[in-house]
């Protein structure tokens, strides 16, 4: 078992998704129980499904200095870091700590593969067109390379790509970099955008619902895919009001590339590590933002684990009915939603869900509830059986 | 300005490239003065995978698992007990090429198997399945600094959690139109098992820190940036060297017997 770790302050955070730009837009959609999902209007080949699309990216090219890195994924990153004054907060942290001591850890699943798909659709004599010739657009580290230039960090910079747990794991990487003294602060990010690969890929696996996703519903039919960018700034010391990262648990299922372990052994292992690092017990947990993708298997396994591990008073929900499954950005988007829930004393419901799967315990919240949240968990489980669970606290001192 | 030094014990090394199917043969080539442990055409044994998976698994999975298994064996560690870090510049270029080509032709023809194997953590997924490993596993990428980023992440994890940790660095040769748009790449897999310093089974010591001093210019193929480290390991020579980490940054390494 890992040892308990010192809490880290989260001194700035933001998200941009189908719900809008920044925290206020997300909070408003949560309060109104208004989904950001819409009929698929993204793919030129028809695919009947719902998507969580961020508006106006098509009309928002990167500023001239970054035109060689212009692509949907970097546009979303650029849009996202303007919200809630995050860029300013990050740059002032870099001034405080000096650039060499600030790490940048980015999570993504498909990076800017949309640009690669675009290049294949427009090959000229078998070669990429010049507009898409920059090799840095066609590599998993594409968002890391772009964001490092934008923020101006000079500490360690890497992209974590573990499918749908990517931008949950960025918090764990950042915490270790700070605890071992490699960095004094870290900017963590998650960016993933809609692209043909994920829409038609998940469709080929028969995991895409023809309707807006219904997490944990007995009649759920699969996922709705979304896109998002999220950012957070982690530091050792901050004022007492800043929420805290209390711990995390990472594990593997060692079972299958695209379906979870039937008894949730990987999820249980991640939970055990998250309890150990945070010094919390199941009875301390007020809210869990579930992975809750609305696939048959994920929800069945996750529901059973939560029903068994947590007491009835713990509230749990999936917010994917609001945003869709934003894949490599889901970890940080849902971390931001969890931090908002904690700040506002608002347990989000499980949108679109009316009749819960019998595997669900009493923890599942179908509708919004007002509740004081001191300790919250956020679950992220990815392909390759890669799991990460984050623990957040509302108070610095405890 | 630099980060802290992180020191670990070196416990085991694994290697696969088309002309050197294991670390002893790679080390022999390097000791004879080879610049790189050879080119050729071969498939790795990858005995750690089940026969079915070995036959079907994409090349990055086979070569990464082969090097990882060698490093664990050399370290005397049970593979199922090691947290792991996998690092690669490009991931599976072959699958990305095939997926993008299928999408451009007819999206309905996209193969579900190719899609789930397309995730950057596919080698880690197959490795953990083959070895029954439920420990933390991270897959990372950092362009030309991918090896340095993976090594730093491995050392950070090893020190922070006080546990032996597996690093696997791999890439494959360029494929298709995507390959033509990228700097030259070369097929190899290199694995290290490191452990908290002061253990009895150490075969050497390694210290590293992130620095902002200029790094050596990235080489093409990027894997050849590993050359000085591989040579020092093969000849068991103490060495101080710098690996490219990112724009204007490097990972400074000290290797001691």
XYZ file of C-alpha atoms in Angstrom:
655
model
C 0.000 0.000 0.000
C 1.262 3.502 -0.764
C 1.771 5.940 2.118
C -0.353 8.986 2.778
C 0.806 12.008 0.769
C 0.749 15.721 1.623
C -2.189 17.501 -0.035
C -1.517 19.861 -2.947
C -3.412 23.104 -3.508
C -5.339 23.558 -6.750
C -4.890 27.292 -7.228
C -6.633 27.675 -10.592
C -8.841 25.451 -12.723
C -11.090 25.694 -15.759
C -12.819 23.656 -18.438
C -14.346 24.167 -21.864
C -16.720 21.586 -23.304
C -20.058 21.269 -25.078
C -21.471 23.051 -22.013
C -19.557 26.211 -22.870
C -16.397 28.056 -21.931
C -15.305 28.213 -18.337
C -16.676 27.409 -14.923
C -19.764 29.661 -14.968
C -21.077 28.066 -18.174
C -20.568 24.586 -16.702
C -22.216 25.512 -13.442
C -25.215 27.023 -15.191
C -25.736 23.906 -17.320
C -25.416 21.707 -14.228
C -27.944 23.778 -12.281
C -30.445 23.814 -15.149
C -29.874 20.091 -15.897
C -29.241 21.157 -19.504
C -27.254 18.733 -21.647
C -24.633 19.896 -24.129
C -25.261 16.897 -26.387
C -26.708 17.358 -29.880
C -27.325 15.257 -33.000
C -24.099 14.409 -34.792
C -23.377 17.234 -37.215
C -19.617 16.640 -37.241
C -18.936 13.745 -39.624
C -19.461 14.156 -43.368
C -20.312 10.443 -43.587
C -23.572 10.163 -41.638
C -23.373 8.503 -38.214
C -26.599 8.652 -36.234
C -25.554 9.469 -32.670
C -25.315 12.356 -30.221
C -22.082 14.322 -29.758
C -20.742 16.846 -27.287
C -19.332 19.404 -29.698
C -17.653 22.695 -28.775
C -19.097 25.520 -30.857
C -17.180 27.899 -33.100
C -13.812 26.094 -33.224
C -14.098 26.162 -37.036
C -14.102 29.965 -36.948
C -11.330 30.316 -34.369
C -7.914 29.748 -35.969
C -4.832 30.064 -33.756
C -3.129 33.475 -33.701
C -0.679 34.047 -36.551
C 2.419 33.130 -34.550
C 1.135 29.592 -34.117
C -0.375 29.016 -37.541
C 1.818 25.950 -38.262
C 0.247 24.305 -35.207
C -3.302 25.190 -36.191
C -5.648 22.240 -35.796
C -8.922 21.529 -33.995
C -7.198 20.115 -30.914
C -4.852 23.069 -30.417
C -7.712 25.498 -31.117
C -9.698 23.896 -28.316
C -6.664 24.062 -26.021
C -6.195 27.742 -26.889
C -9.867 28.535 -26.296
C -9.872 26.601 -23.052
C -6.879 28.278 -21.457
C -8.362 31.762 -22.003
C -11.331 30.912 -19.777
C -11.439 31.882 -16.082
C -8.145 33.767 -16.429
C -6.234 30.490 -16.461
C -3.447 31.661 -18.773
C -2.849 34.649 -16.527
C -2.854 32.493 -13.382
C -0.412 30.056 -14.993
C 1.933 32.812 -16.129
C 1.973 34.451 -12.710
C 2.763 31.063 -11.141
C 5.637 30.738 -13.605
C 6.885 34.165 -12.493
C 6.622 33.168 -8.828
C 8.335 29.806 -9.196
C 10.504 30.502 -12.301
C 9.834 28.676 -15.561
C 12.410 25.908 -14.925
C 10.567 24.796 -11.797
C 7.107 24.536 -13.368
C 6.180 21.230 -15.001
C 3.593 20.805 -17.739
C 1.746 17.492 -17.924
C -0.839 17.099 -20.667
C -3.317 14.257 -21.120
C -4.844 13.266 -24.445
C -6.051 10.175 -26.200
C -5.858 11.095 -29.860
C -4.007 14.464 -29.721
C -4.394 16.143 -33.126
C -5.024 12.971 -35.149
C -7.875 14.945 -36.736
C -5.176 16.849 -38.664
C -3.611 13.546 -39.754
C -7.027 12.295 -40.932
C -7.450 15.564 -42.807
C -4.054 15.117 -44.485
C -4.977 11.578 -45.629
C -8.198 12.921 -47.129
C -6.190 15.488 -49.140
C -3.023 13.647 -50.142
C -1.158 15.289 -53.016
C 0.814 12.664 -54.973
C 0.713 10.509 -51.868
C 2.094 13.297 -49.676
C 0.610 15.530 -47.009
C -0.496 18.956 -48.309
C 1.819 21.777 -47.239
C -0.783 23.263 -44.862
C -0.575 20.054 -42.827
C 3.118 19.320 -43.317
C 4.275 20.272 -39.808
C 5.320 16.888 -38.337
C 4.521 18.129 -34.815
C 0.809 18.005 -35.707
C 1.063 14.269 -36.294
C 2.477 13.045 -33.011
C 0.871 12.222 -29.648
C 2.860 15.035 -27.983
C 1.287 17.659 -30.290
C -0.728 19.341 -27.485
C 2.290 19.275 -25.139
C 4.522 20.962 -27.725
C 1.905 23.643 -28.362
C 1.031 24.334 -24.723
C 4.678 24.479 -23.642
C 5.186 27.357 -26.067
C 2.006 29.121 -24.989
C 2.682 28.911 -21.242
C 6.463 29.258 -21.480
C 7.248 26.553 -18.904
C 10.761 25.085 -18.942
C 10.346 22.323 -16.410
C 9.608 18.728 -17.438
C 6.948 18.540 -20.153
C 5.259 15.364 -21.268
C 2.045 14.052 -22.743
C 0.291 11.189 -20.984
C -1.717 9.019 -23.379
C -3.456 6.195 -21.568
C -6.764 6.519 -23.428
C -9.640 7.631 -21.190
C -7.621 7.847 -17.960
C -5.010 10.199 -19.526
C -5.990 13.507 -17.970
C -6.781 11.994 -14.576
C -3.256 10.565 -14.472
C -1.749 14.005 -15.140
C -2.636 14.910 -11.526
C -0.702 11.885 -10.233
C 2.336 12.664 -12.423
C 2.323 16.294 -11.284
C 2.033 15.360 -7.612
C 5.055 13.063 -7.825
C 7.129 15.640 -9.728
C 6.444 18.124 -6.911
C 6.918 15.630 -4.055
C 10.308 14.497 -5.381
C 11.451 18.110 -5.742
C 11.763 18.002 -9.519
C 9.238 20.857 -9.783
C 7.623 23.390 -7.423
C 4.384 23.767 -9.359
C 2.685 22.014 -12.241
C 0.207 22.944 -14.911
C -1.917 19.920 -15.761
C -4.144 19.784 -18.820
C -6.343 17.497 -20.835
C -7.384 18.129 -24.440
C -9.204 15.808 -26.831
C -11.313 16.703 -29.839
C -13.888 15.032 -32.020
C -12.367 13.194 -34.979
C -13.271 10.403 -37.381
C -11.028 7.879 -35.623
C -12.929 7.944 -32.336
C -16.434 8.364 -33.757
C -16.110 5.576 -36.325
C -13.754 3.539 -34.127
C -16.108 3.356 -31.148
C -18.930 2.796 -33.632
C -17.023 -0.181 -35.095
C -16.782 -1.578 -31.566
C -20.578 -1.142 -31.307
C -20.174 1.120 -28.287
C -21.826 4.304 -29.638
C -25.441 4.953 -28.640
C -27.817 6.125 -31.387
C -29.259 8.571 -28.798
C -27.820 10.810 -26.038
C -26.057 8.512 -23.571
C -27.929 7.284 -20.469
C -25.283 6.297 -17.894
C -26.340 3.491 -15.523
C -29.814 3.274 -17.064
C -31.063 -0.299 -17.391
C -31.792 0.486 -21.059
C -28.498 2.288 -21.806
C -27.180 1.774 -25.334
C -23.631 3.090 -25.303
C -21.559 6.240 -25.213
C -21.919 9.698 -26.688
C -18.542 11.129 -27.653
C -17.610 14.667 -26.721
C -14.639 17.002 -26.753
C -13.143 19.179 -24.033
C -10.139 21.055 -22.732
C -9.416 21.350 -19.024
C -6.599 22.941 -17.033
C -5.498 23.051 -13.402
C -2.581 24.587 -11.537
C -1.053 22.601 -8.659
C 1.165 24.122 -5.979
C 2.393 23.160 -2.517
C 1.207 26.185 -0.582
C -1.777 28.411 -1.108
C -4.496 30.149 0.842
C -6.788 27.941 2.880
C -9.720 28.371 0.487
C -8.094 26.582 -2.441
C -9.385 23.057 -2.959
C -6.870 20.262 -2.537
C -5.716 17.186 -4.401
C -5.652 14.693 -1.511
C -4.570 11.571 -3.337
C -5.002 9.201 -6.254
C -4.906 5.558 -7.165
C -3.640 4.112 -10.441
C -3.970 0.521 -11.575
C -4.407 -1.853 -14.494
C -7.132 -4.431 -15.071
C -4.801 -6.994 -16.704
C -7.910 -8.300 -18.418
C -8.889 -6.985 -21.893
C -8.084 -4.073 -24.210
C -11.604 -2.671 -24.364
C -13.772 -4.240 -21.643
C -13.304 -3.893 -17.880
C -12.446 -6.730 -15.529
C -15.806 -8.364 -14.704
C -15.269 -8.073 -10.945
C -13.708 -4.625 -11.246
C -10.408 -5.812 -9.750
C -8.487 -2.943 -11.353
C -10.995 -0.356 -10.117
C -10.861 -1.840 -6.608
C -7.091 -1.712 -6.638
C -7.148 1.962 -7.700
C -9.678 2.719 -4.941
C -7.506 1.025 -2.313
C -4.497 3.124 -3.345
C -6.621 6.291 -3.432
C -7.837 5.637 0.136
C -4.273 4.947 1.315
C -2.719 8.061 -0.277
C -5.493 10.400 0.854
C -5.872 8.936 4.343
C -9.637 8.770 3.717
C -12.068 5.907 4.235
C -15.200 5.043 2.249
C -17.353 6.683 4.951
C -15.536 10.007 4.391
C -16.516 10.230 0.734
C -19.394 12.637 0.086
C -19.470 12.497 -3.718
C -18.091 10.342 -6.531
C -18.007 11.552 -10.119
C -18.261 8.146 -11.802
C -16.646 7.068 -15.051
C -20.203 6.073 -16.104
C -19.762 5.935 -19.869
C -23.139 4.249 -20.492
C -21.599 1.155 -22.074
C -23.205 -2.061 -20.874
C -20.035 -3.401 -19.266
C -18.441 -0.310 -17.744
C -21.565 0.740 -15.899
C -22.425 -2.771 -14.716
C -18.962 -3.297 -13.215
C -18.565 0.220 -11.812
C -22.061 0.189 -10.264
C -21.332 -3.076 -8.453
C -17.989 -1.834 -7.110
C -19.483 1.438 -5.814
C -22.496 -0.330 -4.285
C -20.149 -2.668 -2.431
C -17.359 -0.324 -1.343
C -19.192 2.873 -0.317
C -21.876 3.474 2.325
C -25.402 4.484 1.300
C -24.774 8.129 2.293
C -22.110 8.622 -0.411
C -23.640 10.283 -3.477
C -22.471 9.217 -6.926
C -23.285 10.263 -10.482
C -22.003 10.305 -14.033
C -21.915 13.700 -15.749
C -21.441 12.214 -19.243
C -25.103 12.895 -20.069
C -24.120 16.574 -19.950
C -20.806 16.548 -21.808
C -20.510 13.199 -23.556
C -17.441 11.046 -23.016
C -14.549 13.388 -23.723
C -12.028 10.491 -23.716
C -8.522 11.777 -22.994
C -9.973 15.008 -21.590
C -12.579 13.267 -19.424
C -10.311 12.961 -16.384
C -9.689 16.676 -16.043
C -13.134 17.812 -17.260
C -14.732 15.643 -14.585
C -12.163 16.788 -12.021
C -13.274 20.358 -12.759
C -16.967 19.372 -12.481
C -16.144 17.656 -9.167
C -14.370 20.778 -7.872
C -17.369 22.899 -8.931
C -19.737 20.468 -7.197
C -17.627 20.754 -4.031
C -17.445 24.547 -4.217
C -21.210 24.931 -4.764
C -22.491 22.121 -2.540
C -24.203 20.638 -5.573
C -24.317 16.922 -6.363
C -24.997 16.733 -10.114
C -27.554 14.153 -11.137
C -27.143 11.525 -13.850
C -28.722 13.265 -16.812
C -30.916 11.262 -19.251
C -31.173 8.339 -16.835
C -34.605 7.330 -15.564
C -34.510 3.647 -14.615
C -31.191 2.664 -12.977
C -29.566 -0.688 -13.693
C -30.343 -3.151 -10.879
C -26.596 -3.321 -10.178
C -26.685 0.282 -8.884
C -26.642 0.899 -5.170
C -28.447 3.663 -3.254
C -25.496 5.988 -3.959
C -26.579 6.880 -7.510
C -28.021 10.403 -7.738
C -30.454 10.720 -10.654
C -31.222 14.395 -10.073
C -29.276 17.312 -8.641
C -29.062 17.413 -4.856
C -27.843 20.129 -2.499
C -25.191 18.564 -0.281
C -22.042 19.646 1.541
C -19.118 17.924 -0.185
C -15.846 17.841 1.749
C -14.244 14.830 0.106
C -14.909 13.767 -3.478
C -13.601 11.033 -5.755
C -13.437 11.096 -9.552
C -13.189 7.824 -11.499
C -11.503 7.399 -14.889
C -11.085 4.019 -16.584
C -9.502 3.608 -20.014
C -8.831 1.142 -22.826
C -5.939 -1.155 -22.116
C -7.505 -1.566 -18.662
C -5.861 1.635 -17.420
C -7.491 3.129 -14.306
C -7.032 6.294 -12.287
C -9.063 7.586 -9.360
C -8.546 11.096 -7.971
C -9.367 12.356 -4.468
C -10.228 16.009 -3.884
C -10.855 17.861 -0.636
C -12.569 21.177 0.003
C -10.294 22.138 2.890
C -6.563 22.614 2.934
C -5.948 22.066 6.595
C -7.419 18.642 7.347
C 18.691 26.211 -13.002
C 17.999 22.518 -12.581
C 15.751 20.059 -10.887
C 16.802 17.719 -8.085
C 19.047 14.771 -8.807
C 17.137 11.512 -8.652
C 19.281 8.447 -8.006
C 18.295 4.830 -8.570
C 19.852 1.384 -8.878
C 19.959 -0.176 -12.317
C 18.634 -3.703 -12.073
C 18.037 -5.061 -15.552
C 18.256 -4.178 -19.237
C 16.232 -5.470 -22.179
C 16.687 -4.793 -25.867
C 15.227 -5.673 -29.206
C 16.139 -4.423 -32.659
C 16.000 -6.261 -35.971
C 19.691 -7.300 -35.779
C 20.083 -7.695 -32.026
C 17.254 -9.678 -30.452
C 18.467 -9.217 -26.872
C 20.649 -6.989 -24.716
C 23.750 -9.258 -24.630
C 23.899 -9.314 -28.447
C 23.250 -5.558 -28.643
C 25.948 -4.954 -26.016
C 28.407 -7.120 -27.979
C 27.795 -5.066 -31.142
C 28.248 -1.826 -29.202
C 31.441 -3.113 -27.563
C 32.812 -3.861 -31.029
C 32.253 -0.206 -31.875
C 28.955 -0.377 -33.726
C 27.238 3.016 -33.782
C 23.849 1.343 -33.334
C 23.034 -2.273 -32.655
C 22.386 -3.074 -36.245
C 19.719 -3.154 -38.876
C 18.055 -6.225 -40.248
C 14.651 -7.825 -40.527
C 13.282 -10.119 -37.899
C 10.404 -10.567 -35.507
C 10.988 -10.673 -31.787
C 10.373 -13.901 -29.895
C 7.989 -12.158 -27.445
C 7.466 -15.398 -25.495
C 5.740 -13.427 -22.744
C 2.682 -13.116 -25.019
C 0.358 -16.063 -25.557
C 0.888 -17.719 -28.984
C -2.356 -16.182 -30.255
C -1.479 -12.695 -29.141
C 2.087 -13.030 -30.385
C 0.756 -13.826 -33.861
C -1.864 -11.064 -33.899
C -0.243 -8.320 -31.851
C 0.988 -5.233 -33.706
C 4.759 -4.750 -33.954
C 5.077 -2.155 -31.137
C 3.346 -4.554 -28.758
C 5.643 -7.462 -29.676
C 8.891 -5.533 -29.456
C 7.971 -3.616 -26.280
C 6.880 -6.819 -24.526
C 10.038 -8.625 -25.628
C 12.377 -5.953 -24.223
C 10.274 -5.614 -21.054
C 10.392 -9.361 -20.372
C 14.177 -9.420 -20.833
C 14.689 -6.514 -18.437
C 12.504 -8.133 -15.759
C 14.346 -11.422 -16.109
C 17.744 -9.717 -15.900
C 16.545 -7.828 -12.824
C 15.211 -10.970 -11.166
C 11.821 -9.268 -10.792
C 8.376 -10.790 -11.254
C 6.891 -8.751 -14.145
C 3.439 -8.786 -12.556
C 4.730 -6.818 -9.574
C 6.337 -3.859 -11.335
C 4.676 -0.494 -12.004
C 5.587 0.530 -15.543
C 6.221 3.498 -17.805
C 6.015 3.052 -21.577
C 7.348 5.792 -23.824
C 7.277 6.208 -27.580
C 7.563 9.151 -29.945
C 5.002 7.963 -32.466
C 3.173 5.007 -30.965
C 1.862 2.637 -33.616
C 2.517 4.446 -36.912
C 1.280 1.419 -38.848
C -2.131 1.502 -37.217
C -2.446 5.293 -37.487
C -1.612 5.005 -41.198
C -4.158 2.219 -41.744
C -6.878 3.992 -39.732
C -6.451 7.324 -41.495
C -6.374 5.598 -44.900
C -9.598 3.699 -44.068
C -11.298 6.895 -42.864
C -10.327 8.677 -46.085
C -11.713 5.806 -48.221
C -14.803 4.704 -46.302
C -15.176 5.259 -42.553
C -17.453 2.221 -42.273
C -14.467 -0.031 -43.062
C -12.515 1.009 -39.938
C -11.472 -2.167 -38.125
C -12.632 -2.376 -34.495
C -9.507 -4.333 -33.547
C -7.220 -1.765 -35.156
C -9.111 0.950 -33.320
C -8.697 -0.548 -29.860
C -5.072 -1.353 -30.642
C -4.542 2.268 -31.745
C -4.379 3.653 -28.210
C -0.904 4.806 -27.227
C -1.052 2.474 -24.221
C -1.688 -0.672 -26.306
C 1.769 -2.184 -25.534
C 1.218 -1.441 -21.828
C -2.248 -2.987 -22.043
C -0.965 -6.221 -23.623
C 2.019 -6.321 -21.260
C -0.145 -6.022 -18.149
C -2.587 -8.620 -19.511
C 0.230 -11.051 -20.375
C 1.897 -10.715 -16.980
C -1.238 -10.339 -14.831
C 0.070 -6.984 -13.643
C -2.419 -4.657 -11.880
C 0.198 -2.086 -10.857
C 0.105 1.518 -12.121
C 1.137 1.871 -15.749
C 1.679 5.098 -17.655
C 2.229 5.635 -21.375
C 3.868 8.883 -22.357
C 5.210 10.749 -25.345
C 7.354 13.859 -25.676
C 8.395 14.154 -29.336
C 12.213 13.939 -29.633
C 12.440 13.994 -25.837
C 10.287 10.893 -25.406
C 13.031 8.700 -23.958
C 14.147 11.415 -21.522
C 10.540 12.059 -20.458
C 9.921 8.357 -19.913
C 13.150 7.894 -17.975
C 12.459 10.918 -15.761
C 8.911 9.697 -15.117
C 10.292 6.249 -14.217
C 12.825 7.690 -11.771
C 10.208 9.988 -10.224
C 7.829 7.061 -9.773
C 10.560 4.803 -8.376
C 11.674 7.446 -5.856
C 8.208 8.709 -4.912
C 6.755 5.238 -4.353
C 10.009 3.559 -3.229
C 9.403 0.664 -5.629
C 11.246 -1.008 -8.481
C 9.799 0.324 -11.751
C 9.939 -0.815 -15.374
C 10.666 1.576 -18.264
C 10.029 0.521 -21.859
C 11.001 2.824 -24.719
C 10.110 1.795 -28.266
C 9.294 2.994 -31.746
C 8.867 1.389 -35.137
C 10.067 2.378 -38.599
C 8.099 4.942 -40.595
C 5.095 3.702 -42.546
C 2.968 5.231 -45.313
C 2.209 8.858 -46.040
C 2.348 9.619 -42.316
C 5.846 8.155 -42.103
C 6.933 10.318 -45.039
C 5.779 13.434 -43.153
C 7.784 12.578 -40.029
C 11.499 12.521 -39.246
C 13.080 9.122 -39.919
C 12.242 6.535 -37.269
C 13.866 3.192 -36.455
C 12.436 0.034 -34.921
C 13.802 -0.728 -31.481
C 12.690 -1.446 -27.947
C 14.822 -0.725 -24.898
C 13.767 -1.570 -21.360
C 15.224 -0.855 -17.949
C 14.255 -2.004 -14.482
C 15.323 0.522 -11.853
C 14.963 0.242 -8.092
C 15.395 2.498 -5.058
C 19.122 3.014 -4.514
C 21.134 0.894 -2.109
C 19.720 -2.506 -3.060
C 21.824 -5.659 -3.132
C 21.153 -6.648 -6.712
C 22.172 -3.418 -8.433
C 24.150 -3.780 -11.658
C 24.944 -0.066 -11.638
C 23.705 3.309 -10.455
C 21.950 6.005 -12.409
C 21.392 9.654 -11.470
C 19.336 12.065 -13.514
C 18.079 15.616 -13.348
C 16.126 17.893 -15.626
C 18.222 20.894 -16.729
C 17.631 23.914 -18.916
C 21.115 23.958 -20.379
C 21.106 23.349 -24.124
C 20.680 19.745 -25.124
C 22.488 18.062 -27.965
C 20.533 18.700 -31.151
C 17.964 15.948 -31.683
C 19.241 13.339 -34.117
C 17.407 11.521 -36.854
C 16.420 8.822 -36.227
C 15.619 10.124 -32.742
C 16.500 6.744 -31.222
C 20.161 7.351 -32.051
C 20.178 9.990 -29.289
C 20.325 6.932 -27.017
C 23.676 5.891 -28.473
C 25.963 7.336 -25.757
C 23.815 5.815 -23.016
C 23.672 2.417 -24.722
C 27.443 2.432 -25.258
C 28.126 3.344 -21.625
C 25.797 0.569 -20.456
C 27.307 -1.971 -22.873
C 30.889 -1.196 -21.927
C 30.059 -0.677 -18.224
C 31.814 2.679 -18.362
C 30.954 5.503 -15.956
C 29.533 8.367 -17.972
C 27.986 11.828 -17.751
C 25.704 12.629 -20.625
C 22.774 14.689 -21.740
C 19.671 13.489 -23.528
C 17.372 15.894 -25.397
C 14.195 16.494 -23.347
C 12.453 19.359 -25.126
C 13.090 22.823 -26.559
C 16.099 24.144 -24.587
C 15.910 21.413 -21.971
C 17.792 18.193 -21.350
C 17.973 15.276 -18.985
C 21.442 15.125 -17.448
C 22.531 11.564 -16.615
C 25.339 10.154 -14.526
C 26.016 6.483 -14.828
C 28.227 4.721 -12.263
C 29.249 1.098 -11.906
